[in-house]
Amino acid sequence: MNLGHTYENTARLVRALTGEAPSAADLPREYRAAISRLRPMPAEGETLSISYEDGDWAAHCVNNGIFEHIFRGAGPTDGPKREAWDAKVTEALALIEEISPELRHMVDLLVTDLVIVNTGADGGGSASHIPGVVVMSPGSDWDVLDYAMCLVHEGMHLNLFVGDAVYGTFDLPSSELEADEYRALSAVKIGQRRPLDKAFHAAVVTVPLMFMENHQGKTTLVDLYTKSLRDACVDLEKQRPHFTEYGRLLLDELCGFGETIDFAQCAYATRGAEFMGYRPSVAA
């Protein structure tokens, strides 16, 4: 979650793709240009681009079987519906800024395209092979915090994808981690054992969700995930030999939070200088 670490990882990705080392000021623009080389459509503009069920990204996902569970049943939307969604997203970004400017910077940097559809799937999606793209299907009862948490949730997935692309998180490819022997408990799909990479991602992204909810004086997810996150961390530790050195660094930080559920430390970790760089001193 540390913003400095996110910026360093993203700059390393840009350099790997372009051969140029961007400055912090140029990184958002250079990141968009770099990931445009990896996607079927470029990341255009300098701010979040929003499209809907009739947009190019929706067509690409549907035609290629991406996020099938989200797009299944998507119906047409009109101007007022889209305007309401746009307003909620604007409010959500402002709320993220209020809760944590660092998390807002992460979302602004890594989420370039948002596709909103009305399938009733009540959730979101992101994928490593289309960096910057987030799909969202808002629930009918979502409030601004739900929109904000969805953006941060998927932004954190994209963050993990960047780190994995630069350093590698596991010593086996994702296809092999599907095997039963490499599965671990999910912190979100409680009681289920998921492929190691998916279980790890699920555990990591619970942290900002719990943090954001706690900041707003709510406890639903905190109550729901505290035990399941700890159980997931215990199970993930059993797979420690299959994490790379970088992956173990992330695992240690995750398990440390799982033990303490210290939201003050979580807030500090988003900006603390000692969490920056490849090897934060607190994890060494």
Short mmCIF file of C-alpha atoms in Angstrom, two decimals:
data_model
loop_
_atom_site.label_atom_id
_atom_site.label_comp_id
_atom_site.label_asym_id
_atom_site.label_seq_id
_atom_site.Cartn_x
_atom_site.Cartn_y
_atom_site.Cartn_z
CA MET A 1 0.00 0.00 0.00
CA ASN A 2 2.99 2.32 0.37
CA LEU A 3 2.83 5.08 -2.22
CA GLY A 4 6.61 5.41 -2.57
CA HIS A 5 6.94 1.68 -3.17
CA THR A 6 4.13 1.85 -5.72
CA TYR A 7 5.82 4.68 -7.58
CA GLU A 8 9.18 2.89 -7.61
CA ASN A 9 7.65 -0.34 -8.91
CA THR A 10 5.69 1.51 -11.57
CA ALA A 11 8.78 3.45 -12.66
CA ARG A 12 10.70 0.17 -12.97
CA LEU A 13 7.91 -1.23 -15.13
CA VAL A 14 8.01 1.85 -17.35
CA ARG A 15 11.77 1.60 -17.70
CA ALA A 16 11.54 -2.10 -18.58
CA LEU A 17 9.01 -1.35 -21.31
CA THR A 18 10.47 1.87 -22.72
CA GLY A 19 14.12 1.98 -21.67
CA GLU A 20 13.55 5.37 -20.06
CA ALA A 21 13.53 6.15 -16.34
CA PRO A 22 10.66 8.58 -15.66
CA SER A 23 10.66 11.28 -13.00
CA ALA A 24 7.96 11.20 -10.32
CA ALA A 25 6.22 14.13 -12.01
CA ASP A 26 6.23 12.41 -15.41
CA LEU A 27 5.35 8.94 -14.12
CA PRO A 28 1.55 9.08 -14.59
CA ARG A 29 1.91 10.11 -18.23
CA GLU A 30 4.79 7.71 -18.90
CA TYR A 31 2.93 4.84 -17.23
CA ARG A 32 -0.06 5.40 -19.49
CA ALA A 33 2.18 5.44 -22.55
CA ALA A 34 4.01 2.29 -21.42
CA ILE A 35 0.95 0.16 -20.66
CA SER A 36 -0.59 1.24 -23.96
CA ARG A 37 2.01 -1.04 -25.53
CA LEU A 38 0.51 -3.99 -23.67
CA ARG A 39 -3.18 -3.35 -24.32
CA PRO A 40 -5.43 -3.53 -27.37
CA MET A 41 -6.43 0.10 -26.75
CA PRO A 42 -4.27 2.93 -25.40
CA ALA A 43 -4.68 4.71 -22.10
CA GLU A 44 -5.76 8.10 -23.37
CA GLY A 45 -5.86 11.44 -21.59
CA GLU A 46 -4.56 12.26 -18.13
CA THR A 47 -7.59 11.46 -15.99
CA LEU A 48 -9.88 8.50 -15.43
CA SER A 49 -11.79 7.51 -18.58
CA ILE A 50 -15.27 6.11 -17.93
CA SER A 51 -17.20 3.99 -20.41
CA TYR A 52 -20.26 1.74 -20.26
CA GLU A 53 -21.76 -1.43 -21.72
CA ASP A 54 -21.61 0.00 -25.25
CA GLY A 55 -17.98 1.12 -25.06
CA ASP A 56 -14.88 -0.36 -26.68
CA TRP A 57 -13.57 -1.92 -23.48
CA ALA A 58 -16.88 -3.64 -22.78
CA ALA A 59 -16.90 -5.03 -26.32
CA HIS A 60 -13.32 -6.24 -25.96
CA CYS A 61 -14.06 -8.00 -22.67
CA VAL A 62 -17.25 -9.63 -23.93
CA ASN A 63 -15.64 -10.76 -27.20
CA ASN A 64 -12.66 -12.26 -25.37
CA GLY A 65 -14.45 -13.83 -22.41
CA ILE A 66 -12.90 -11.44 -19.86
CA PHE A 67 -14.90 -10.89 -16.64
CA GLU A 68 -17.73 -13.05 -17.95
CA HIS A 69 -19.33 -13.15 -14.51
CA ILE A 70 -19.57 -9.35 -14.51
CA PHE A 71 -20.72 -8.73 -18.08
CA ARG A 72 -23.24 -11.55 -18.17
CA GLY A 73 -26.68 -9.96 -18.41
CA ALA A 74 -25.51 -6.38 -18.86
CA GLY A 75 -28.36 -4.27 -20.18
CA PRO A 76 -28.51 -0.86 -21.82
CA THR A 77 -28.18 2.29 -19.74
CA ASP A 78 -29.43 5.80 -20.40
CA GLY A 79 -28.00 9.24 -19.80
CA PRO A 80 -29.45 9.80 -16.31
CA LYS A 81 -28.16 6.42 -15.11
CA ARG A 82 -24.69 7.15 -16.41
CA GLU A 83 -24.70 10.65 -14.96
CA ALA A 84 -25.62 9.19 -11.57
CA TRP A 85 -22.76 6.68 -11.80
CA ASP A 86 -20.31 9.40 -12.84
CA ALA A 87 -21.38 11.53 -9.88
CA LYS A 88 -20.87 8.60 -7.50
CA VAL A 89 -17.39 7.96 -8.89
CA THR A 90 -16.48 11.64 -8.43
CA GLU A 91 -17.73 11.51 -4.85
CA ALA A 92 -15.90 8.23 -4.29
CA LEU A 93 -12.58 9.67 -5.44
CA ALA A 94 -13.08 12.61 -3.07
CA LEU A 95 -13.83 10.19 -0.23
CA ILE A 96 -10.68 8.18 -0.95
CA GLU A 97 -8.72 11.45 -0.79
CA GLU A 98 -10.31 12.23 2.58
CA ILE A 99 -9.54 8.79 3.99
CA SER A 100 -6.00 8.53 2.57
CA PRO A 101 -4.37 10.86 0.03
CA GLU A 102 -1.86 8.08 -0.66
CA LEU A 103 -4.57 5.62 -1.67
CA ARG A 104 -6.08 8.32 -3.89
CA HIS A 105 -2.69 8.81 -5.59
CA MET A 106 -2.46 5.04 -6.11
CA VAL A 107 -5.88 4.94 -7.78
CA ASP A 108 -5.14 8.02 -9.89
CA LEU A 109 -1.87 6.48 -11.07
CA LEU A 110 -2.90 2.90 -11.75
CA VAL A 111 -6.59 3.02 -12.73
CA THR A 112 -6.78 4.59 -16.18
CA ASP A 113 -10.07 3.19 -17.51
CA LEU A 114 -13.28 2.37 -15.65
CA VAL A 115 -16.07 0.37 -17.29
CA ILE A 116 -19.40 0.58 -15.43
CA VAL A 117 -22.20 -1.87 -16.20
CA ASN A 118 -25.54 -2.75 -14.59
CA THR A 119 -25.51 -6.54 -14.46
CA GLY A 120 -26.33 -6.89 -10.79
CA ALA A 121 -23.05 -8.74 -10.24
CA ASP A 122 -22.35 -6.33 -7.38
CA GLY A 123 -18.57 -6.14 -7.64
CA GLY A 124 -15.58 -5.35 -9.78
CA GLY A 125 -12.74 -6.86 -11.73
CA SER A 126 -9.21 -6.21 -12.99
CA ALA A 127 -6.66 -8.34 -14.83
CA SER A 128 -2.90 -8.38 -15.27
CA HIS A 129 -3.07 -8.54 -19.08
CA ILE A 130 -5.09 -5.31 -19.40
CA PRO A 131 -3.28 -2.99 -16.96
CA GLY A 132 -5.13 0.12 -15.92
CA VAL A 133 -8.61 -1.27 -16.68
CA VAL A 134 -11.21 -1.77 -13.94
CA VAL A 135 -14.72 -3.09 -14.50
CA MET A 136 -17.42 -2.21 -11.96
CA SER A 137 -20.99 -3.44 -11.56
CA PRO A 138 -22.45 -1.37 -8.72
CA GLY A 139 -24.99 -2.94 -6.43
CA SER A 140 -28.38 -1.24 -6.25
CA ASP A 141 -27.75 -0.36 -2.60
CA TRP A 142 -24.16 0.86 -2.95
CA ASP A 143 -23.28 4.09 -1.20
CA VAL A 144 -20.28 6.31 -1.92
CA LEU A 145 -18.03 4.24 0.37
CA ASP A 146 -18.84 1.11 -1.65
CA TYR A 147 -17.78 2.85 -4.87
CA ALA A 148 -14.62 4.10 -3.15
CA MET A 149 -13.73 0.67 -1.79
CA CYS A 150 -14.28 -0.95 -5.18
CA LEU A 151 -11.86 1.52 -6.82
CA VAL A 152 -9.24 0.97 -4.13
CA HIS A 153 -9.79 -2.80 -4.12
CA GLU A 154 -9.19 -3.10 -7.85
CA GLY A 155 -6.43 -0.49 -7.74
CA MET A 156 -4.63 -2.65 -5.20
CA HIS A 157 -4.95 -5.67 -7.49
CA LEU A 158 -3.37 -3.58 -10.27
CA ASN A 159 -0.66 -2.54 -7.81
CA LEU A 160 0.15 -6.18 -7.07
CA PHE A 161 0.21 -6.95 -10.80
CA VAL A 162 2.84 -4.24 -11.29
CA GLY A 163 5.02 -5.60 -8.49
CA ASP A 164 4.68 -9.11 -9.85
CA ALA A 165 5.60 -7.97 -13.36
CA VAL A 166 8.73 -6.23 -12.10
CA TYR A 167 10.00 -8.69 -9.48
CA GLY A 168 7.87 -11.83 -9.55
CA THR A 169 5.89 -12.93 -6.51
CA PHE A 170 5.98 -16.72 -6.84
CA ASP A 171 8.49 -19.25 -8.13
CA LEU A 172 5.84 -21.03 -10.21
CA PRO A 173 3.64 -19.74 -13.05
CA SER A 174 0.00 -18.97 -12.32
CA SER A 175 -1.16 -22.03 -14.27
CA GLU A 176 0.73 -24.36 -11.92
CA LEU A 177 -0.58 -22.60 -8.81
CA GLU A 178 -4.03 -23.96 -9.70
CA ALA A 179 -2.97 -27.38 -8.38
CA ASP A 180 -4.49 -28.50 -5.07
CA GLU A 181 -1.09 -28.70 -3.38
CA TYR A 182 -0.53 -24.96 -3.88
CA ARG A 183 -3.94 -23.75 -2.75
CA ALA A 184 -4.56 -21.64 0.34
CA LEU A 185 -7.56 -20.37 2.28
CA SER A 186 -9.24 -17.26 0.94
CA ALA A 187 -9.79 -14.33 3.28
CA VAL A 188 -12.82 -13.25 1.21
CA LYS A 189 -14.43 -16.47 0.01
CA ILE A 190 -14.35 -17.74 3.55
CA GLY A 191 -13.62 -21.44 3.91
CA GLN A 192 -12.63 -21.89 0.27
CA ARG A 193 -9.16 -22.90 -0.85
CA ARG A 194 -8.01 -20.97 -3.89
CA PRO A 195 -4.91 -21.03 -6.11
CA LEU A 196 -1.98 -19.48 -4.23
CA ASP A 197 -1.77 -16.28 -6.27
CA LYS A 198 -5.52 -15.64 -6.04
CA ALA A 199 -5.60 -16.41 -2.32
CA PHE A 200 -2.70 -14.04 -1.74
CA HIS A 201 -4.31 -11.25 -3.76
CA ALA A 202 -7.60 -11.72 -1.91
CA ALA A 203 -5.85 -11.44 1.45
CA VAL A 204 -3.89 -8.33 0.51
CA VAL A 205 -6.88 -6.42 -0.83
CA THR A 206 -8.88 -6.98 2.36
CA VAL A 207 -6.44 -4.68 4.19
CA PRO A 208 -7.38 -1.37 2.52
CA LEU A 209 -11.07 -2.32 2.62
CA MET A 210 -10.95 -2.91 6.37
CA PHE A 211 -8.87 0.24 6.80
CA MET A 212 -11.30 2.40 4.83
CA GLU A 213 -14.36 1.04 6.56
CA ASN A 214 -12.78 1.52 9.99
CA HIS A 215 -11.96 5.12 9.08
CA GLN A 216 -15.64 5.69 8.36
CA GLY A 217 -16.70 4.21 11.69
CA LYS A 218 -18.10 1.00 10.26
CA THR A 219 -17.26 -2.57 11.24
CA THR A 220 -19.03 -4.92 8.80
CA LEU A 221 -15.94 -5.97 6.84
CA VAL A 222 -13.66 -5.67 9.85
CA ASP A 223 -15.85 -8.13 11.74
CA LEU A 224 -16.21 -10.37 8.69
CA TYR A 225 -12.56 -10.55 7.64
CA THR A 226 -10.48 -10.34 10.83
CA LYS A 227 -10.56 -14.07 11.56
CA SER A 228 -10.58 -15.18 7.92
CA LEU A 229 -7.57 -12.95 7.17
CA ARG A 230 -5.64 -14.48 10.06
CA ASP A 231 -6.58 -17.98 8.94
CA ALA A 232 -5.54 -17.13 5.39
CA CYS A 233 -2.19 -15.79 6.60
CA VAL A 234 -1.48 -19.02 8.48
CA ASP A 235 -2.28 -21.00 5.35
CA LEU A 236 -0.27 -18.71 3.08
CA GLU A 237 2.76 -19.12 5.35
CA LYS A 238 2.68 -22.86 4.66
CA GLN A 239 3.36 -21.99 1.00
CA ARG A 240 6.27 -19.68 1.87
CA PRO A 241 8.83 -21.75 -0.11
CA HIS A 242 6.92 -20.91 -3.29
CA PHE A 243 7.13 -17.14 -2.74
CA THR A 244 10.09 -15.28 -4.22
CA GLU A 245 12.22 -13.06 -2.02
CA TYR A 246 10.03 -10.14 -3.03
CA GLY A 247 6.88 -12.16 -2.44
CA ARG A 248 8.05 -13.03 1.07
CA LEU A 249 8.54 -9.36 1.82
CA LEU A 250 4.89 -8.72 0.93
CA LEU A 251 3.77 -11.84 2.79
CA ASP A 252 5.55 -10.72 5.96
CA GLU A 253 3.90 -7.30 5.89
CA LEU A 254 0.50 -8.87 5.27
CA CYS A 255 0.86 -11.36 8.11
CA GLY A 256 2.09 -8.62 10.43
CA PHE A 257 -1.11 -6.68 9.85
CA GLY A 258 -3.17 -9.86 10.19
CA GLU A 259 -1.77 -10.38 13.68
CA THR A 260 -2.33 -6.83 14.95
CA ILE A 261 -5.16 -5.34 12.84
CA ASP A 262 -3.47 -2.02 13.67
CA PHE A 263 -5.20 0.61 11.53
CA ALA A 264 -2.98 3.44 12.76
CA GLN A 265 0.08 1.54 11.54
CA CYS A 266 -1.78 0.76 8.33
CA ALA A 267 -2.35 4.48 7.74
CA TYR A 268 1.29 5.26 8.43
CA ALA A 269 2.48 2.46 6.17
CA THR A 270 0.91 4.13 3.13
CA ARG A 271 3.35 7.06 3.40
CA GLY A 272 6.23 6.00 5.68
CA ALA A 273 9.63 6.41 4.03
CA GLU A 274 10.94 3.18 5.52
CA PHE A 275 8.37 1.21 3.52
CA MET A 276 9.66 2.58 0.22
CA GLY A 277 12.07 0.86 -2.13
CA TYR A 278 12.53 -2.78 -3.01
CA ARG A 279 13.54 -3.83 0.49
CA PRO A 280 11.79 -1.70 3.14
CA SER A 281 13.87 -1.57 6.30
CA VAL A 282 10.88 -2.59 8.42
CA ALA A 283 10.69 -5.89 6.54
CA ALA A 284 14.40 -6.62 6.29
#
